[in-house]
Amino acid sequence: MDKTIVVFGSSTGTCEAIAEKIASKLCVESINVQDFNADIVSENQNLILGTSTWGAGELQDDWYDGISILKDADLSGKTVALFGCGDCESYGDTFCGAMGELYEAVKCAGATVVGSVSTDGYTFDDSAAVVDGRFVGLALDDVNEDDKTDERIDTWIDSIKGELK
């Protein structure tokens, strides 16, 4: 597998813990989006990007600078996988919606996005992270469905391993 990095934005530590779990399982480094820059983009073939969702489906605060970096980058030839954290009970109408913003940014910048996940087994009303009936990445609710988190991560990692160059 070519050089890969996990980049996360986390306000409460949940998304950070998930990012570290994913990075550990892939034997790669994870960094906070606050430390993300254009050099990191150019140095890595594969980017695994994660964000929590706030308010009405908004990005985690630290991602606003990070998304500018993604939009300005040429991601042609790069592979991106996404994961998002949300609350399907309290925010079922915007569940993991911020992951949809990351998806739009990397897709417009030319990346190949891998790791979509079926919505089967999820309880939510709506999400900007659903395209063609599937989540654009791994959607997690570690608050209300923490008993499903590890299995979902393992299944997702198995599905993207062959896609990461």
mmCIF file of C-alpha atoms in Angstrom:
data_model
loop_
_atom_site.group_PDB
_atom_site.id
_atom_site.type_symbol
_atom_site.label_atom_id
_atom_site.label_comp_id
_atom_site.label_asym_id
_atom_site.label_seq_id
_atom_site.Cartn_x
_atom_site.Cartn_y
_atom_site.Cartn_z
ATOM 1 C CA MET A 1 0.000 0.000 0.000
ATOM 2 C CA ASP A 2 1.306 3.417 -0.962
ATOM 3 C CA LYS A 3 1.715 6.153 1.607
ATOM 4 C CA THR A 4 -1.553 6.669 3.447
ATOM 5 C CA ILE A 5 -2.623 9.052 6.187
ATOM 6 C CA VAL A 6 -5.751 9.399 8.309
ATOM 7 C CA VAL A 7 -6.852 13.009 8.871
ATOM 8 C CA PHE A 8 -9.561 13.804 11.400
ATOM 9 C CA GLY A 9 -11.440 16.729 12.878
ATOM 10 C CA SER A 10 -12.764 16.111 16.375
ATOM 11 C CA SER A 11 -14.322 18.352 19.003
ATOM 12 C CA THR A 12 -15.167 15.834 21.726
ATOM 13 C CA GLY A 13 -12.570 13.149 21.030
ATOM 14 C CA THR A 14 -14.930 10.584 19.497
ATOM 15 C CA CYS A 15 -13.817 11.120 15.892
ATOM 16 C CA GLU A 16 -10.191 11.231 17.030
ATOM 17 C CA ALA A 17 -10.507 7.857 18.783
ATOM 18 C CA ILE A 18 -12.107 6.345 15.683
ATOM 19 C CA ALA A 19 -9.381 7.825 13.454
ATOM 20 C CA GLU A 20 -6.701 6.345 15.684
ATOM 21 C CA LYS A 21 -8.433 2.953 15.590
ATOM 22 C CA ILE A 22 -8.587 3.051 11.776
ATOM 23 C CA ALA A 23 -4.957 4.199 11.514
ATOM 24 C CA SER A 24 -3.817 1.453 13.884
ATOM 25 C CA LYS A 25 -5.630 -1.243 11.913
ATOM 26 C CA LEU A 26 -4.023 0.017 8.679
ATOM 27 C CA CYS A 27 -0.613 0.608 10.325
ATOM 28 C CA VAL A 28 -0.540 4.262 9.221
ATOM 29 C CA GLU A 29 -0.323 7.659 10.917
ATOM 30 C CA SER A 30 -3.291 9.774 11.961
ATOM 31 C CA ILE A 31 -3.192 13.551 12.308
ATOM 32 C CA ASN A 32 -5.551 16.274 13.420
ATOM 33 C CA VAL A 33 -6.819 18.400 10.538
ATOM 34 C CA GLN A 34 -5.303 21.386 12.370
ATOM 35 C CA ASP A 35 -1.916 19.985 11.253
ATOM 36 C CA PHE A 36 -3.077 19.280 7.676
ATOM 37 C CA ASN A 37 -1.468 21.157 4.781
ATOM 38 C CA ALA A 38 -0.733 20.940 1.053
ATOM 39 C CA ASP A 39 2.556 19.112 1.680
ATOM 40 C CA ILE A 40 0.693 16.287 3.428
ATOM 41 C CA VAL A 41 -1.633 16.019 0.447
ATOM 42 C CA SER A 42 1.275 15.780 -1.987
ATOM 43 C CA GLU A 43 3.217 13.295 0.179
ATOM 44 C CA ASN A 44 0.352 10.772 0.413
ATOM 45 C CA GLN A 45 -1.277 8.681 -2.303
ATOM 46 C CA ASN A 46 -4.213 7.744 -0.080
ATOM 47 C CA LEU A 47 -6.141 10.080 2.214
ATOM 48 C CA ILE A 48 -8.605 8.759 4.770
ATOM 49 C CA LEU A 49 -10.602 11.733 5.997
ATOM 50 C CA GLY A 50 -12.957 11.844 8.956
ATOM 51 C CA THR A 51 -15.209 14.445 10.493
ATOM 52 C CA SER A 52 -17.898 14.696 13.065
ATOM 53 C CA THR A 53 -21.141 16.459 12.152
ATOM 54 C CA TRP A 54 -22.435 19.480 14.063
ATOM 55 C CA GLY A 55 -25.549 21.624 14.032
ATOM 56 C CA ALA A 56 -27.570 21.195 10.862
ATOM 57 C CA GLY A 57 -25.124 18.816 9.164
ATOM 58 C CA GLU A 58 -22.067 21.047 9.355
ATOM 59 C CA LEU A 59 -18.389 20.183 9.324
ATOM 60 C CA GLN A 60 -16.415 19.996 12.519
ATOM 61 C CA ASP A 61 -14.938 23.499 13.046
ATOM 62 C CA ASP A 62 -11.295 22.590 12.391
ATOM 63 C CA TRP A 63 -12.198 21.231 8.948
ATOM 64 C CA TYR A 64 -13.013 24.630 7.428
ATOM 65 C CA ASP A 65 -9.343 25.371 6.737
ATOM 66 C CA GLY A 66 -8.781 21.730 5.775
ATOM 67 C CA ILE A 67 -11.539 21.751 3.202
ATOM 68 C CA SER A 68 -9.945 24.816 1.571
ATOM 69 C CA ILE A 69 -6.710 22.838 1.255
ATOM 70 C CA LEU A 70 -8.613 19.972 -0.393
ATOM 71 C CA LYS A 71 -10.455 22.276 -2.792
ATOM 72 C CA ASP A 72 -7.171 23.926 -3.859
ATOM 73 C CA ALA A 73 -5.369 20.608 -4.363
ATOM 74 C CA ASP A 74 -5.176 18.509 -7.487
ATOM 75 C CA LEU A 75 -6.300 15.134 -6.183
ATOM 76 C CA SER A 76 -6.194 13.431 -9.590
ATOM 77 C CA GLY A 77 -4.677 9.997 -9.156
ATOM 78 C CA LYS A 78 -5.225 10.030 -5.397
ATOM 79 C CA THR A 79 -7.563 7.704 -3.537
ATOM 80 C CA VAL A 80 -9.756 9.031 -0.741
ATOM 81 C CA ALA A 81 -11.883 7.155 1.772
ATOM 82 C CA LEU A 82 -14.222 8.988 4.133
ATOM 83 C CA PHE A 83 -15.680 8.349 7.562
ATOM 84 C CA GLY A 84 -18.057 10.426 9.605
ATOM 85 C CA CYS A 85 -19.452 10.535 13.110
ATOM 86 C CA GLY A 86 -22.983 11.602 13.874
ATOM 87 C CA ASP A 87 -25.970 11.188 16.162
ATOM 88 C CA CYS A 88 -28.756 9.277 14.427
ATOM 89 C CA GLU A 89 -31.248 9.785 17.271
ATOM 90 C CA SER A 90 -30.979 13.506 18.007
ATOM 91 C CA TYR A 91 -29.931 14.565 14.489
ATOM 92 C CA GLY A 92 -31.509 11.910 12.299
ATOM 93 C CA ASP A 93 -32.316 14.487 9.615
ATOM 94 C CA THR A 94 -28.638 15.464 9.138
ATOM 95 C CA PHE A 95 -26.918 12.223 10.182
ATOM 96 C CA CYS A 96 -23.217 12.338 9.245
ATOM 97 C CA GLY A 97 -24.013 15.152 6.803
ATOM 98 C CA ALA A 98 -20.567 16.720 7.116
ATOM 99 C CA MET A 99 -19.093 13.690 5.401
ATOM 100 C CA GLY A 100 -21.071 14.802 2.342
ATOM 101 C CA GLU A 101 -19.177 18.129 2.336
ATOM 102 C CA LEU A 102 -15.844 16.312 2.366
ATOM 103 C CA TYR A 103 -17.086 14.091 -0.460
ATOM 104 C CA GLU A 104 -18.032 17.049 -2.653
ATOM 105 C CA ALA A 105 -14.675 18.747 -2.038
ATOM 106 C CA VAL A 106 -12.509 15.734 -2.888
ATOM 107 C CA LYS A 107 -14.658 14.671 -5.833
ATOM 108 C CA CYS A 108 -14.428 18.172 -7.353
ATOM 109 C CA ALA A 109 -10.654 18.115 -6.806
ATOM 110 C CA GLY A 110 -10.373 14.927 -8.889
ATOM 111 C CA ALA A 111 -9.966 12.204 -6.266
ATOM 112 C CA THR A 112 -11.146 8.647 -6.640
ATOM 113 C CA VAL A 113 -13.456 8.087 -3.677
ATOM 114 C CA VAL A 114 -13.742 4.544 -2.290
ATOM 115 C CA GLY A 115 -15.504 2.926 0.621
ATOM 116 C CA SER A 116 -19.189 3.720 0.157
ATOM 117 C CA VAL A 117 -21.410 1.913 2.655
ATOM 118 C CA SER A 118 -24.951 0.590 2.361
ATOM 119 C CA THR A 119 -27.548 2.424 4.438
ATOM 120 C CA ASP A 120 -28.991 -0.947 5.502
ATOM 121 C CA GLY A 121 -28.905 -1.361 9.262
ATOM 122 C CA TYR A 122 -28.830 2.394 9.937
ATOM 123 C CA THR A 123 -31.684 4.363 11.492
ATOM 124 C CA PHE A 124 -31.849 7.982 10.262
ATOM 125 C CA ASP A 125 -34.186 10.258 8.340
ATOM 126 C CA ASP A 126 -31.874 12.037 5.908
ATOM 127 C CA SER A 127 -28.213 12.695 5.221
ATOM 128 C CA ALA A 128 -26.207 14.795 2.770
ATOM 129 C CA ALA A 129 -23.697 11.931 2.934
ATOM 130 C CA VAL A 130 -26.013 9.587 1.013
ATOM 131 C CA VAL A 131 -25.454 9.494 -2.749
ATOM 132 C CA ASP A 132 -27.242 6.991 -4.965
ATOM 133 C CA GLY A 133 -28.700 5.281 -1.901
ATOM 134 C CA ARG A 134 -25.358 4.681 -0.150
ATOM 135 C CA PHE A 135 -23.259 6.569 2.369
ATOM 136 C CA VAL A 136 -20.209 8.084 0.635
ATOM 137 C CA GLY A 137 -18.088 6.578 3.398
ATOM 138 C CA LEU A 138 -18.296 4.909 6.777
ATOM 139 C CA ALA A 139 -21.070 6.443 8.899
ATOM 140 C CA LEU A 140 -20.793 5.902 12.641
ATOM 141 C CA ASP A 141 -22.873 6.792 15.680
ATOM 142 C CA ASP A 142 -20.573 5.941 18.552
ATOM 143 C CA VAL A 143 -23.007 7.475 21.051
ATOM 144 C CA ASN A 144 -26.210 5.549 20.331
ATOM 145 C CA GLU A 145 -24.807 2.577 18.404
ATOM 146 C CA ASP A 146 -21.378 2.062 19.951
ATOM 147 C CA ASP A 147 -22.006 -1.694 19.964
ATOM 148 C CA LYS A 148 -21.825 -1.599 16.125
ATOM 149 C CA THR A 149 -18.760 0.628 15.751
ATOM 150 C CA ASP A 150 -15.959 -1.948 15.814
ATOM 151 C CA GLU A 151 -17.693 -4.329 13.418
ATOM 152 C CA ARG A 152 -18.532 -1.486 11.025
ATOM 153 C CA ILE A 153 -14.914 -0.274 11.084
ATOM 154 C CA ASP A 154 -13.542 -3.773 10.438
ATOM 155 C CA THR A 155 -15.975 -4.433 7.575
ATOM 156 C CA TRP A 156 -15.191 -1.045 6.017
ATOM 157 C CA ILE A 157 -11.421 -1.462 6.302
ATOM 158 C CA ASP A 158 -11.690 -4.866 4.630
ATOM 159 C CA SER A 159 -13.665 -3.253 1.794
ATOM 160 C CA ILE A 160 -11.160 -0.435 1.158
ATOM 161 C CA LYS A 161 -7.849 -2.263 1.587
ATOM 162 C CA GLY A 162 -7.832 -3.499 -1.995
ATOM 163 C CA GLU A 163 -8.755 -0.007 -3.255
ATOM 164 C CA LEU A 164 -5.869 1.772 -1.545
ATOM 165 C CA LYS A 165 -2.979 1.889 -3.988
#
